[in-house]
Short mmCIF file of C-alpha atoms in Angstrom, two decimals:
data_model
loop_
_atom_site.label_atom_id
_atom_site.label_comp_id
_atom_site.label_asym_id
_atom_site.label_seq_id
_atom_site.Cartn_x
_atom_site.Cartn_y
_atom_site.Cartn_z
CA UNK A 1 0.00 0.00 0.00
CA UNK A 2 1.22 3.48 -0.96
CA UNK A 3 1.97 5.50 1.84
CA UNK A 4 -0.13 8.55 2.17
CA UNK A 5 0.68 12.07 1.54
CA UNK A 6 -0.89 15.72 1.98
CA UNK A 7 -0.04 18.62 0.13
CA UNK A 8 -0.76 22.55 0.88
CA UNK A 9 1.52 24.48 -1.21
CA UNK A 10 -0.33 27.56 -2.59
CA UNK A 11 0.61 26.89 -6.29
CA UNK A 12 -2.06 24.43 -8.38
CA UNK A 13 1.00 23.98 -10.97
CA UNK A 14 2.67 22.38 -7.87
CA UNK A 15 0.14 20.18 -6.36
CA UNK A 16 -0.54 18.92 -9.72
CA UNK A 17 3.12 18.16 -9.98
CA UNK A 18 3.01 16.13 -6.61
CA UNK A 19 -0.45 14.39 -8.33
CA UNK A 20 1.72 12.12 -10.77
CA UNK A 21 4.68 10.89 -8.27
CA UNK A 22 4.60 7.26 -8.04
CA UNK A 23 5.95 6.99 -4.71
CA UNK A 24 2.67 7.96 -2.83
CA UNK A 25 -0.43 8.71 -2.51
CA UNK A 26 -1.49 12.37 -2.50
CA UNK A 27 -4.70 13.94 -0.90
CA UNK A 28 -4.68 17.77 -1.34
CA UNK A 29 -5.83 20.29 1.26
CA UNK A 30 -8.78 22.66 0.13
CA UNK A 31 -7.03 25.02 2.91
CA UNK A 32 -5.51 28.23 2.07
CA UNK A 33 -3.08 29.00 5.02
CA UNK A 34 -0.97 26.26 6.80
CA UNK A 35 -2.90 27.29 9.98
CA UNK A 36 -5.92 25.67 8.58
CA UNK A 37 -4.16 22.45 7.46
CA UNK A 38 -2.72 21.61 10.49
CA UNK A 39 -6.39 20.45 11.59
CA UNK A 40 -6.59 18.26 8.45
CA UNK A 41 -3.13 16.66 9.26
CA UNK A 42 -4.21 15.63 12.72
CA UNK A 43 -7.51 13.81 11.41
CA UNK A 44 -5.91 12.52 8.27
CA UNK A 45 -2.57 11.58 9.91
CA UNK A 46 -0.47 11.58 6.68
CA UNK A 47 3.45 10.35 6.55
CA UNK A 48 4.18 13.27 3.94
CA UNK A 49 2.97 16.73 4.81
CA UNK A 50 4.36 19.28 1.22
CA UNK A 51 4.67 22.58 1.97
CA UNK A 52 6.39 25.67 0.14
CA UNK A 53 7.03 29.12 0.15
CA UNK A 54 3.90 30.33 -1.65
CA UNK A 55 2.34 30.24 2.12
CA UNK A 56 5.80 31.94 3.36
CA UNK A 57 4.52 30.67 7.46
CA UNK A 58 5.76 27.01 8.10
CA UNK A 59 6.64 27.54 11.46
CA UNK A 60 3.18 25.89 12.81
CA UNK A 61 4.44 22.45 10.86
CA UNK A 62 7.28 22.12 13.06
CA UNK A 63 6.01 20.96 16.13
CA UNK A 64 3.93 18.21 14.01
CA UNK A 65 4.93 14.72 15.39
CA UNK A 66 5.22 11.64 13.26
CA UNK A 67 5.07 13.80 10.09
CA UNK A 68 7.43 13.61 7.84
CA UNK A 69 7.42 17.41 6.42
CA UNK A 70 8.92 18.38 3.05
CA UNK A 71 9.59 22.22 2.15
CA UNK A 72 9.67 22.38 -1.47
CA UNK A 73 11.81 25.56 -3.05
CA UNK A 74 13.01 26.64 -6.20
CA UNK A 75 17.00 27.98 -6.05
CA UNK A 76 19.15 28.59 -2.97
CA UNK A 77 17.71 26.46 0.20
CA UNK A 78 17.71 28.77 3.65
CA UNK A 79 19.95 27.65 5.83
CA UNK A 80 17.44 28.73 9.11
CA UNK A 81 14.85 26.75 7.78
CA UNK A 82 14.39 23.97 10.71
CA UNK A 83 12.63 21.27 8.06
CA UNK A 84 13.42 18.75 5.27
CA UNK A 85 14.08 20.77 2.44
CA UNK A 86 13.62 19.82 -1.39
CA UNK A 87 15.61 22.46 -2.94
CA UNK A 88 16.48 22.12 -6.81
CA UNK A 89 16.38 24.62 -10.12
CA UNK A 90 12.99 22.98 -10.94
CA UNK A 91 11.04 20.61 -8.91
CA UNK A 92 9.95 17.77 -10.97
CA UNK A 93 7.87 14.21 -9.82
CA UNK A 94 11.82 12.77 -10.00
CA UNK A 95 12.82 14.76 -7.51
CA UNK A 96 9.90 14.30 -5.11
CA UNK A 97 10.46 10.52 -5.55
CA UNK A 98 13.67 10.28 -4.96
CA UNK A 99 13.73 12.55 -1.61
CA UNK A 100 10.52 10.29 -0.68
CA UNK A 101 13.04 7.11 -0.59
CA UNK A 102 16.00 9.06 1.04
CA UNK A 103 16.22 8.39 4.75
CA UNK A 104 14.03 11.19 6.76
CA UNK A 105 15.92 13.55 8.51
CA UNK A 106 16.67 13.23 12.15
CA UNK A 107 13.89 13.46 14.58
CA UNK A 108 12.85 16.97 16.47
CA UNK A 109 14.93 17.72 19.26
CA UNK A 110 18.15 16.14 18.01
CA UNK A 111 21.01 17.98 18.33
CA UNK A 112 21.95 16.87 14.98
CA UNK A 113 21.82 19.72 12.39
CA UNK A 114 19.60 19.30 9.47
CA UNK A 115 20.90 20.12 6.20
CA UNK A 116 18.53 21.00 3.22
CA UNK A 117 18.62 18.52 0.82
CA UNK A 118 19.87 20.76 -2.86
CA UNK A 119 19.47 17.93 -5.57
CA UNK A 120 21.50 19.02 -8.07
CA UNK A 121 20.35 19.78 -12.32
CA UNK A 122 21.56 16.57 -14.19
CA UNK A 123 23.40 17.29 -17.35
CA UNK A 124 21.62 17.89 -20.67
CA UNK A 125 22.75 16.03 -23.84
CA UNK A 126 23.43 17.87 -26.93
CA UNK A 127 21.62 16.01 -29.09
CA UNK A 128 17.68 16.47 -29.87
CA UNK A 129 15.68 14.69 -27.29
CA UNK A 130 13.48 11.95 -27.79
CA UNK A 131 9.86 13.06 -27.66
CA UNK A 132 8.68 12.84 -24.07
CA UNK A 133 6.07 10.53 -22.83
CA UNK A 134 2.40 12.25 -21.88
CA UNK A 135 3.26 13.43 -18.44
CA UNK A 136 6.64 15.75 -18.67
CA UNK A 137 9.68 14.55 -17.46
CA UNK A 138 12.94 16.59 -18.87
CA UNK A 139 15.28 17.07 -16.57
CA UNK A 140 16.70 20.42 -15.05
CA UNK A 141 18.69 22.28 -16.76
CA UNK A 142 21.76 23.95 -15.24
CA UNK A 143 21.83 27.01 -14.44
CA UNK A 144 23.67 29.65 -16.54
CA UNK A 145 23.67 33.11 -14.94
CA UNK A 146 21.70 35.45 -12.78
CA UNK A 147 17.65 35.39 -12.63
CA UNK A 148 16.30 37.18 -16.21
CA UNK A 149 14.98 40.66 -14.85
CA UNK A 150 13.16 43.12 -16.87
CA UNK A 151 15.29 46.44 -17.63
CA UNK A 152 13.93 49.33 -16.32
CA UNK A 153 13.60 50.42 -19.66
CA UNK A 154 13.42 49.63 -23.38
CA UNK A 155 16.81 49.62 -25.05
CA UNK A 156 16.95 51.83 -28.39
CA UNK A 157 20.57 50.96 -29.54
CA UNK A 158 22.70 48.34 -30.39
CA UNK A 159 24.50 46.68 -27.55
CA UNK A 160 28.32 47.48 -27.87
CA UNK A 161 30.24 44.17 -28.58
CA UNK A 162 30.47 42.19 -25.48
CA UNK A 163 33.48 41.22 -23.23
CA UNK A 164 35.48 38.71 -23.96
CA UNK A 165 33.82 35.08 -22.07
CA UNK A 166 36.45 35.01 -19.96
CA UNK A 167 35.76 38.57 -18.59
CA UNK A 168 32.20 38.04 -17.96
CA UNK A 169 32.65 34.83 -16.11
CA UNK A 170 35.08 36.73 -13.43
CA UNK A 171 32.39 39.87 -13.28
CA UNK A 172 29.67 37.09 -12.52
CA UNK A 173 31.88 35.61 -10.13
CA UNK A 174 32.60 38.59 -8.45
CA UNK A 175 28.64 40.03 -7.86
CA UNK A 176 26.93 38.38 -4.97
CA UNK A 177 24.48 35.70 -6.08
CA UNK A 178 20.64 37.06 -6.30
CA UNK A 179 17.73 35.44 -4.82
CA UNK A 180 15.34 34.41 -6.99
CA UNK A 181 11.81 35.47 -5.68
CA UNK A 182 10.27 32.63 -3.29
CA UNK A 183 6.59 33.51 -4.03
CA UNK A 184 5.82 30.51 -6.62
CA UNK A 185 7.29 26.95 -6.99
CA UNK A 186 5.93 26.18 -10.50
CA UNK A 187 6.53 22.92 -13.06
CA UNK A 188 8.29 24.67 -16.30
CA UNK A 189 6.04 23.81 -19.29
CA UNK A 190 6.92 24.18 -23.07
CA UNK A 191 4.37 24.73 -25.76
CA UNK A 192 4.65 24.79 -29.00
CA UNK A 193 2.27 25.42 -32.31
CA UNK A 194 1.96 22.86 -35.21
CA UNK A 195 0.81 24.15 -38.50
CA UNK A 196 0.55 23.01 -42.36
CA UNK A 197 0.46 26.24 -43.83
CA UNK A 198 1.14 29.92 -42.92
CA UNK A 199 -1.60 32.40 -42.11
CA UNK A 200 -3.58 30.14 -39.59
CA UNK A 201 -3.42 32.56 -36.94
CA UNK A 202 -0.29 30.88 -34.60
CA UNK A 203 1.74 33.50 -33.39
CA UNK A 204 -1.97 35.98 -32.61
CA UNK A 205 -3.00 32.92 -30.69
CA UNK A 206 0.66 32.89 -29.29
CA UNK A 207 0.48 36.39 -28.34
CA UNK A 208 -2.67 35.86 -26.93
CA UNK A 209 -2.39 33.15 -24.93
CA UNK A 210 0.91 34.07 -23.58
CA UNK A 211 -1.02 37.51 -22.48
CA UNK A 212 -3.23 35.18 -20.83
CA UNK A 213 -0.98 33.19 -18.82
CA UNK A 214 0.70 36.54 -17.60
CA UNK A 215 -2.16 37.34 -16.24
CA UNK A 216 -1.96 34.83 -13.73
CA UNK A 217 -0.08 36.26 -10.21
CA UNK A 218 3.32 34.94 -10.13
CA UNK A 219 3.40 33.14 -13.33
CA UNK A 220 6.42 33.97 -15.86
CA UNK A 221 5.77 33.45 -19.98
CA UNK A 222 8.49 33.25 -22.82
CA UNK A 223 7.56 33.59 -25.87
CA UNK A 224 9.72 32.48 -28.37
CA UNK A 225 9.51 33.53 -32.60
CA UNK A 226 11.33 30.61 -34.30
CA UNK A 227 10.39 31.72 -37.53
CA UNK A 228 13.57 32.68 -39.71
CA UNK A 229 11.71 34.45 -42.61
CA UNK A 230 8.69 36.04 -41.71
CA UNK A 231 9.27 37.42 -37.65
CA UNK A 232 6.03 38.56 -36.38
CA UNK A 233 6.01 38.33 -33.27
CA UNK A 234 7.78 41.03 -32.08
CA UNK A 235 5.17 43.68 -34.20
CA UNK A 236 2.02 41.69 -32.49
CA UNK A 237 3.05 43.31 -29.36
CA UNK A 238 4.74 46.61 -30.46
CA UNK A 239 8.30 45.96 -29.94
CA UNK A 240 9.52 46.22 -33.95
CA UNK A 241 11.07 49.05 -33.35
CA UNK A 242 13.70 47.56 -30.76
CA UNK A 243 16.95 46.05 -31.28
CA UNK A 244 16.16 42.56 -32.30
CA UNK A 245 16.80 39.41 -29.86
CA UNK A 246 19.17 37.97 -32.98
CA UNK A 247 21.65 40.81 -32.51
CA UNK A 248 22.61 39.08 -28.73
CA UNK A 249 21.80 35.80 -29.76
CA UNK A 250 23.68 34.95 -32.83
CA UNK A 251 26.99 36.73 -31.20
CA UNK A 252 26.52 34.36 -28.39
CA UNK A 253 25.70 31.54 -30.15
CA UNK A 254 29.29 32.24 -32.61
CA UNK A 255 30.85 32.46 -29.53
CA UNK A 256 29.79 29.68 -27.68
CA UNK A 257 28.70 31.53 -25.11
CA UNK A 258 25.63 31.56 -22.58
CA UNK A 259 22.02 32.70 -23.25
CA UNK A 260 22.27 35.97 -22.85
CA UNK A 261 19.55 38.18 -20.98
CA UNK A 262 20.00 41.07 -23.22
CA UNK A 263 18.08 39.45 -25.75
CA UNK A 264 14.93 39.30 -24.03
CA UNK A 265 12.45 42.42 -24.84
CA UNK A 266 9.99 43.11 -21.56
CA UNK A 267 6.23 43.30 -22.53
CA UNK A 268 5.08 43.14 -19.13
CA UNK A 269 7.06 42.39 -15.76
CA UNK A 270 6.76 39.08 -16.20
CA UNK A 271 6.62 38.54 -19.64
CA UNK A 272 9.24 38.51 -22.38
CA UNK A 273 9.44 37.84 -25.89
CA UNK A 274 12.65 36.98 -28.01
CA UNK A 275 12.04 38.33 -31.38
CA UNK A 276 13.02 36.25 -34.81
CA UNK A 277 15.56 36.99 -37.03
CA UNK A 278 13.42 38.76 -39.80
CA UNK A 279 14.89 37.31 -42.49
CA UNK A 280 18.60 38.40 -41.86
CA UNK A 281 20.82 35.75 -43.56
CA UNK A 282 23.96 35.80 -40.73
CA UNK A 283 21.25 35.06 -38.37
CA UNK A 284 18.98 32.74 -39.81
CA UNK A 285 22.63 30.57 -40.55
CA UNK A 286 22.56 30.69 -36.62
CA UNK A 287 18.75 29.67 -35.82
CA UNK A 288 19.49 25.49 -35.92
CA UNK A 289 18.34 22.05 -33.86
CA UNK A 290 20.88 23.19 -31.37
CA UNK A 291 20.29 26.45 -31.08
CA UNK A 292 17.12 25.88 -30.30
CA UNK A 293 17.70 23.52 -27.60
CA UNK A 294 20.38 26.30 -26.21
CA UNK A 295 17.68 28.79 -26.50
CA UNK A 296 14.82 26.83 -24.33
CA UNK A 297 17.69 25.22 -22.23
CA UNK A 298 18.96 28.66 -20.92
CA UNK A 299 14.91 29.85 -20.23
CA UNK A 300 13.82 26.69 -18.17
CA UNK A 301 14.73 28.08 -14.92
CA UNK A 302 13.93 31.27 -15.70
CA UNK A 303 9.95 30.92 -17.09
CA UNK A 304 7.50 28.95 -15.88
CA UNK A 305 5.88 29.19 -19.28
CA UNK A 306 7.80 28.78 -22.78
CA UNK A 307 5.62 29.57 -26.04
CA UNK A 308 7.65 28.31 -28.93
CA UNK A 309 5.77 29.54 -32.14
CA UNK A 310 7.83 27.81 -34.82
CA UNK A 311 8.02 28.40 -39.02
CA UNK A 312 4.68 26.15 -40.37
CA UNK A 313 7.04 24.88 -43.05
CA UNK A 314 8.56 21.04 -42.19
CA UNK A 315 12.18 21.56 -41.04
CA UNK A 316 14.63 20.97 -37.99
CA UNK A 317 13.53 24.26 -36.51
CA UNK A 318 9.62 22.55 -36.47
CA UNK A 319 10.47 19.01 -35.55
CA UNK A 320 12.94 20.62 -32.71
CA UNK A 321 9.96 22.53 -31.31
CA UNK A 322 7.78 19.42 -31.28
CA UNK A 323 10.17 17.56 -29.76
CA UNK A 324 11.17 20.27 -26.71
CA UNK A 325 7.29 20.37 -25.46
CA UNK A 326 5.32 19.01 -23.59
CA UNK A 327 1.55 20.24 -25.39
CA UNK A 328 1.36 21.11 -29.06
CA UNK A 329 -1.23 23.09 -30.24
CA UNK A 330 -2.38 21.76 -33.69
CA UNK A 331 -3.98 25.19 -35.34
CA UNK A 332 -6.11 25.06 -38.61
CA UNK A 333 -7.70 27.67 -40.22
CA UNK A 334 -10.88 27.06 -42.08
CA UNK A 335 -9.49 25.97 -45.40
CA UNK A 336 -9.40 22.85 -47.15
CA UNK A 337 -5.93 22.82 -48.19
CA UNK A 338 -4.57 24.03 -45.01
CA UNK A 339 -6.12 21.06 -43.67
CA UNK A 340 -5.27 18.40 -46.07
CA UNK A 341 -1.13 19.69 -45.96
CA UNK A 342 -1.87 19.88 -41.78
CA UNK A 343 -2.81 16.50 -41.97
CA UNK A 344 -0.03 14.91 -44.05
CA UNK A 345 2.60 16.73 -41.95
CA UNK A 346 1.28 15.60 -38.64
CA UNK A 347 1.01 11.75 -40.38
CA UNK A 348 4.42 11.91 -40.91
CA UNK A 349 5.36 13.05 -37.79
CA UNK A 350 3.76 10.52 -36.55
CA UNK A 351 5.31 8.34 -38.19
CA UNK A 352 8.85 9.55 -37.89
CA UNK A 353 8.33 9.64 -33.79
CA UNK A 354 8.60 13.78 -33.69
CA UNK A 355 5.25 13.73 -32.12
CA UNK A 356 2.22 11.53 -30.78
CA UNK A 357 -1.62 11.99 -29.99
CA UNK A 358 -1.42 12.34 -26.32
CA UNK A 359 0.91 15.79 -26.26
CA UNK A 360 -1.18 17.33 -29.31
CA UNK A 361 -4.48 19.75 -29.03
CA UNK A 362 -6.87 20.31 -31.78
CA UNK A 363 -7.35 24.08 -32.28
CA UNK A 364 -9.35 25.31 -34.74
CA UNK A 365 -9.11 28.98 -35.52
CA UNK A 366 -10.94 32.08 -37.12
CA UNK A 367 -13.79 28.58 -37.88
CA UNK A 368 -16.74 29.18 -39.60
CA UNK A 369 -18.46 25.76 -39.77
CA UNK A 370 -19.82 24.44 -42.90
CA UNK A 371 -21.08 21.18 -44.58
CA UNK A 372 -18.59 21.44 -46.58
CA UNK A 373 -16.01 21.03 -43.81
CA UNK A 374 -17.24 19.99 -40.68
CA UNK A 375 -15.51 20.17 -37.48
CA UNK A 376 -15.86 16.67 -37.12
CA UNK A 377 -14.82 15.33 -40.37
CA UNK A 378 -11.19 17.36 -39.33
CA UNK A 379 -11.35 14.94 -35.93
CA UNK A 380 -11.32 12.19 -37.65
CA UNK A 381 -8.63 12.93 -39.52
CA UNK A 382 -6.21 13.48 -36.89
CA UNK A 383 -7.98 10.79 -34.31
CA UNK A 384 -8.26 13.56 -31.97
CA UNK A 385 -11.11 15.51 -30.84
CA UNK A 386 -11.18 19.28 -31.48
CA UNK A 387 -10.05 20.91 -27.70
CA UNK A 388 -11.27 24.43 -28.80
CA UNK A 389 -13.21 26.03 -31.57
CA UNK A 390 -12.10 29.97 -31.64
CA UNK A 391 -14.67 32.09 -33.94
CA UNK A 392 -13.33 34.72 -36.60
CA UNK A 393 -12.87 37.89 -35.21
CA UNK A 394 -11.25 40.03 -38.43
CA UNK A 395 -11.79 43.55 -37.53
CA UNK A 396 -10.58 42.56 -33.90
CA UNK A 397 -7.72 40.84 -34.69
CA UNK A 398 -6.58 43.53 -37.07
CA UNK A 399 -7.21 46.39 -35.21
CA UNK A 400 -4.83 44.57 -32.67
CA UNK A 401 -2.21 44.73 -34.52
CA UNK A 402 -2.42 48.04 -35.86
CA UNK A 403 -2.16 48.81 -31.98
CA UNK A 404 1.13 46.55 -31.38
CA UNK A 405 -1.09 45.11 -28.83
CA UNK A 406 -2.80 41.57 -27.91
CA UNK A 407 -5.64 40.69 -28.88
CA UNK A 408 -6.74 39.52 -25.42
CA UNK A 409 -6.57 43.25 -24.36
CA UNK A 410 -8.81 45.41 -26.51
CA UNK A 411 -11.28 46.97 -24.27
CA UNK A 412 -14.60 46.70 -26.24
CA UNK A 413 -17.81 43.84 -25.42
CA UNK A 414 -16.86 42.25 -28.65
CA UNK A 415 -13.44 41.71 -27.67
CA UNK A 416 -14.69 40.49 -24.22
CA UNK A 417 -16.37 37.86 -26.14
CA UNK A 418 -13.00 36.97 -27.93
CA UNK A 419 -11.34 36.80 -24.55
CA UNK A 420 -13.75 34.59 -22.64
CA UNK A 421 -13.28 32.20 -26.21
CA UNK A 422 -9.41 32.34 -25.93
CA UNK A 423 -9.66 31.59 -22.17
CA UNK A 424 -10.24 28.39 -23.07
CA UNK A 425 -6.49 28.35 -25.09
CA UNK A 426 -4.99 28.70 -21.58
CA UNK A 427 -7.32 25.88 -19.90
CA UNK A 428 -5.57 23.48 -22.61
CA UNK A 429 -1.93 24.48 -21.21
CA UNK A 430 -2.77 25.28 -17.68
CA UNK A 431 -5.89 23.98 -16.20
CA UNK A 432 -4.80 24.57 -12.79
CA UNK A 433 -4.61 27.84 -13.25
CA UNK A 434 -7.89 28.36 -14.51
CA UNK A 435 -9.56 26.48 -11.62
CA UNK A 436 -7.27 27.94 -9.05
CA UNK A 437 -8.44 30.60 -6.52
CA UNK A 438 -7.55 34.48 -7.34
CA UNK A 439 -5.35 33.93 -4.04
CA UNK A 440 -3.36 31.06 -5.73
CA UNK A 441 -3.13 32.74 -9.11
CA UNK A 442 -6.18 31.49 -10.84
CA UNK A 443 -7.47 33.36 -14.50
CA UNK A 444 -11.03 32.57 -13.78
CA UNK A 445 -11.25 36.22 -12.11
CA UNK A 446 -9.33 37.83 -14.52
CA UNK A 447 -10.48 36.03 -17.72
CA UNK A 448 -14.55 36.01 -16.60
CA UNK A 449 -14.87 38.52 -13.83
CA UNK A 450 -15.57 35.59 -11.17
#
C-alpha cells in the first residue's frame, strides 16, 4: 500500500506536480493557510505533509509529530529553515520521488543539524531529445547566470560588442548571487504550435495566450519567434522598433557563449518575448536544432511558461519545437488545403516519432463551420477531438495589430467575447490555473470577472 501524503503548497501547478509521483499517494488540502491544514493533518494523519514558500509561514508544521514534512523551493535552500528541504532549479515528480526514498531527517529535538537537501540539475545532452512521454519529465537544466529581470527600460541601440567570455565569467563571479523570488514553486512547461500552412493565426493565438498566462499572479511566460523568414512576433506586441533578440543571440551563439539576458524584450514584468531573425541571412545561418535547444535550455529556470511559435514549413527548426514540449497546439484555419497539408505533416510526424496523440491539441481557428467542412470530419482525420473552436474575429484581430497590442486586451464587449473564447487556449496548457483561486493565481477572475 502506498503511503499517504498531503499537500498545501499555494501553487495548483505544484500540487498537480506532486499528483503524478509514483511513490505515494497524494490527498490535497482545500485550505488556504498552513494554519488551517494543520487540523486536516491531525484527522488525516499523513506520513508526507508538502509545503512551500507560496504560504511563506511554516513555522506551525514544526512541532507536528510523526510527520514527515517536506519544504519544497526553487534555487538557494535557507539555511534557518528547521525542516526537510527539497531544494532544486525545478522541482519535478523525480525529484519528489527520490527525496521520498532518502532516509528522513533526524527526529525533532536532536542535536543533529539538518541540512537542506539541494538535488542538483543533471546534465543535458546535446543532441535532440526523444519526444517525451504524456506526463513531462525533462530534466533540469543547469543554471547559466543570474535570474532574467526586466530592464527598467526599453533599449533603443545596439549593444556594444560584449566582453570577452572570460571577462564576464570573473564579473559574474565577483557580484553576490541574487535570490530568486520565493513567491511561486511552478513545473516549467513548453508549448509549442503545429501548422501546415502559414496564415492560420499561430503566433496571434501565441500572443494571446501568452497575455493570458501573464495574467496569472506569479506566473512567468516566454515567448519564443522561431520563424527565420517572416518574424512577427515582435510587431504583435509593439516591440519592432527595438533592437532585435538575434543581434545578442547569434553573437553568443558564434561564440559559444551563454544565453544571454539582453536578448529578451519586456512586454510586461513578467513577460518577455525573443524576437526572430526577420529574415537576416547571418542570423537565420545561426537559428538550428541546437540552437534551439540552447535557446529553451537557458529559459527553463527562468519561465515557468515557454511559447515556442515555430516556421509552419517542415524543417529541424519545427520538428525541434515538437520535440522540446510538452503540449502542441495543432492550429487550422478554415481551409481545405490548409487542412489536407496539416494533416499529411502531422502523419508523418507521426510516423517519424517527432510527435504523438497524447501531447497534441486540436485548435481550430478564425472557424466558420460548414457542410462542406465539418468540425468533425477534421477529428477524424487526426484521431483527436477538437479541444477548442475559436470564432473569426477580423476587424478585432486587425485592429490589434495596428495597436502593437494583444488581442486579449482590446477593451470593447466584442473583444470580451473573444477573450472569454481564448480563455479556453490557456485551460488546454494550464488547467490549474484556470480552476485555481484568485489567491493562488487562478485566471477565472481575470479572464470572466468571477
Amino acid at each position: 500500500m502506498a503511503i499517504m501524503a498531503l499537500a498545501c503548497t499555494g501553487d495548483p501547478l505544484l500540487d498537480l506536480l506532486l499528483a503524478e509521483c509514483c511513490s505515494f499517494s497524494l490527498r490535497q488540502t482545500s485550505c488556504e493557510t498552513l494554519a488551517e491544514a494543520l487540523q486536516e493533518v491531525e484527522e488525516q494523519k499523513p506520513t508526507l505533509f508538502f509545503i512551500s514558500p507560496a504560504l511563506c509561514e511554516n513555522r506551525p508544521v514544526l512541532n507536528l509529530k510523526g510527520v514527515r514534512v517536506c519544504y519544497l523551493l526553487e534555487g538557494a535552500a535557507p539555511d534557518e529553515l528547521d525542516a526537510d528541504v527539497l531544494a532544486a532549479e525545478r522541482i519535478t515528480p523525480e525529484l519528489v520521488d527520490a527525496w521520498v526514498r532518502c532516509p528522513a531527517r533526524p527526529a525533532q529535538g536532536s542535536t543533529t543539524s539538518a541540512r537542506p537537501q539541494t538535488l542538483p540539475p543533471s546534465p543535458r545532452s546535446a543532441q535532440i531529445p526523444p519526444p517525451p512521454p504524456l506526463r513531462p519529465t525533462g530534466e533540469p537544466a543547469s543554471p547559466q547566470g543570474a535570474p532574467l529581470t526586466p530592464p527598467a527600460q526599453p533599449r533603443t541601440q545596439p549593444m556594444p560588442a560584449s566582453r570577452p567570455l572570460a571577462a564576464r565569467a570573473n564579473a559574474s563571479r565577483s557580484r553576490p548571487e541574487p535570490i530568486r523570488p520565493a513567491l511561486s514553486v511552478l513545473r516549467q512547461q513548453v508549448v509549442t504550435f503545429w501548422g501546415g500552412k502559414p496564415g492560420a493565426g499561430r503566433s496571434t493565438l501565441a500572443v494571446a495566450l501568452s497575455d493570458l498566462l501573464s495574467r496569472a499572479g506569479g506566473i512567468r511566460v516566454c515567448t519564443v519567434d522561431l520563424n527565420p523568414w517572416n518574424s512577427s512576433l515582435a510587431a504583435l506586441v509593439g516591440k519592432e522598433q527595438e533592437v532585435p533578440s538575434w543581434f545578442h543571440l547569434s553573437e553568443a551563439l558564434a561564440r559559444g557563449g551563454s544565453f544571454p539576458p539582453d536578448s529578451l524584450r519586456w512586454v510586461k514584468p513578467n513577460w518577455a518575448i525573443l524576437s526572430g531573425p526577420d529574415g537576416r541571412p547571418d542570423w537565420v545561418q545561426h537559428l538550428t536544432s541546437q540552437a534551439i535547444i540552447w535557446l529553451v535550455d537557458g529559459l527553463r529556470t527562468q519561465f515557468d511558461y515557454i511559447i515556442l511559435d515555430p516556421e509552419a514549413r517542415p524543417g529541424e527548426v519545427r520538428e525541434t519545437a515538437a520535440r522540446l514540449a510538452q503540449t502542441l497546439l495543432l492550429t487550422l484555419a478554415p481551409d481545405y488545403p490548409d487542412v489536407l497539408d496539416t494533416t499529411r505533416s502531422f502523419e508523418a510526424g507521426l510516423e517519424q516519432g517527432i510527435i504523438d496523440r497524447g501531447r497534441c491539441r486540436l485548435v481550430l481557428n478564425r472557424w466558420l463551420e460548414t457542410p462542406h467542412l465539418p468540425s468533425t470530419d477534421v477529428a477524424d482525420c487526426f484521431g483527436i477531438p477538437v479541444s477548442l473552436t475559436i470564432p473569426a474575429a477580423p476587424d478585432l484581430v486587425v485592429g490589434a495589430t495596428s495597436q502593437g497590442v494583444p488581442v486579449t486586451q482590446l477593451d470593447s464587449q466584442a473583444g470580451r467575447s473573444l477573450v472569454q473564447a481564448l480563455g479556453g487556449l490557456a485551460g488546454l496548457v494550464a488547467e490549474p490555473l484556470i480552476g485555481a483561486a484568485p489567491e493562488r493565481g487562478g485566471l477565472l477572475k481575470g479572464l470572466f470577472g468571477r
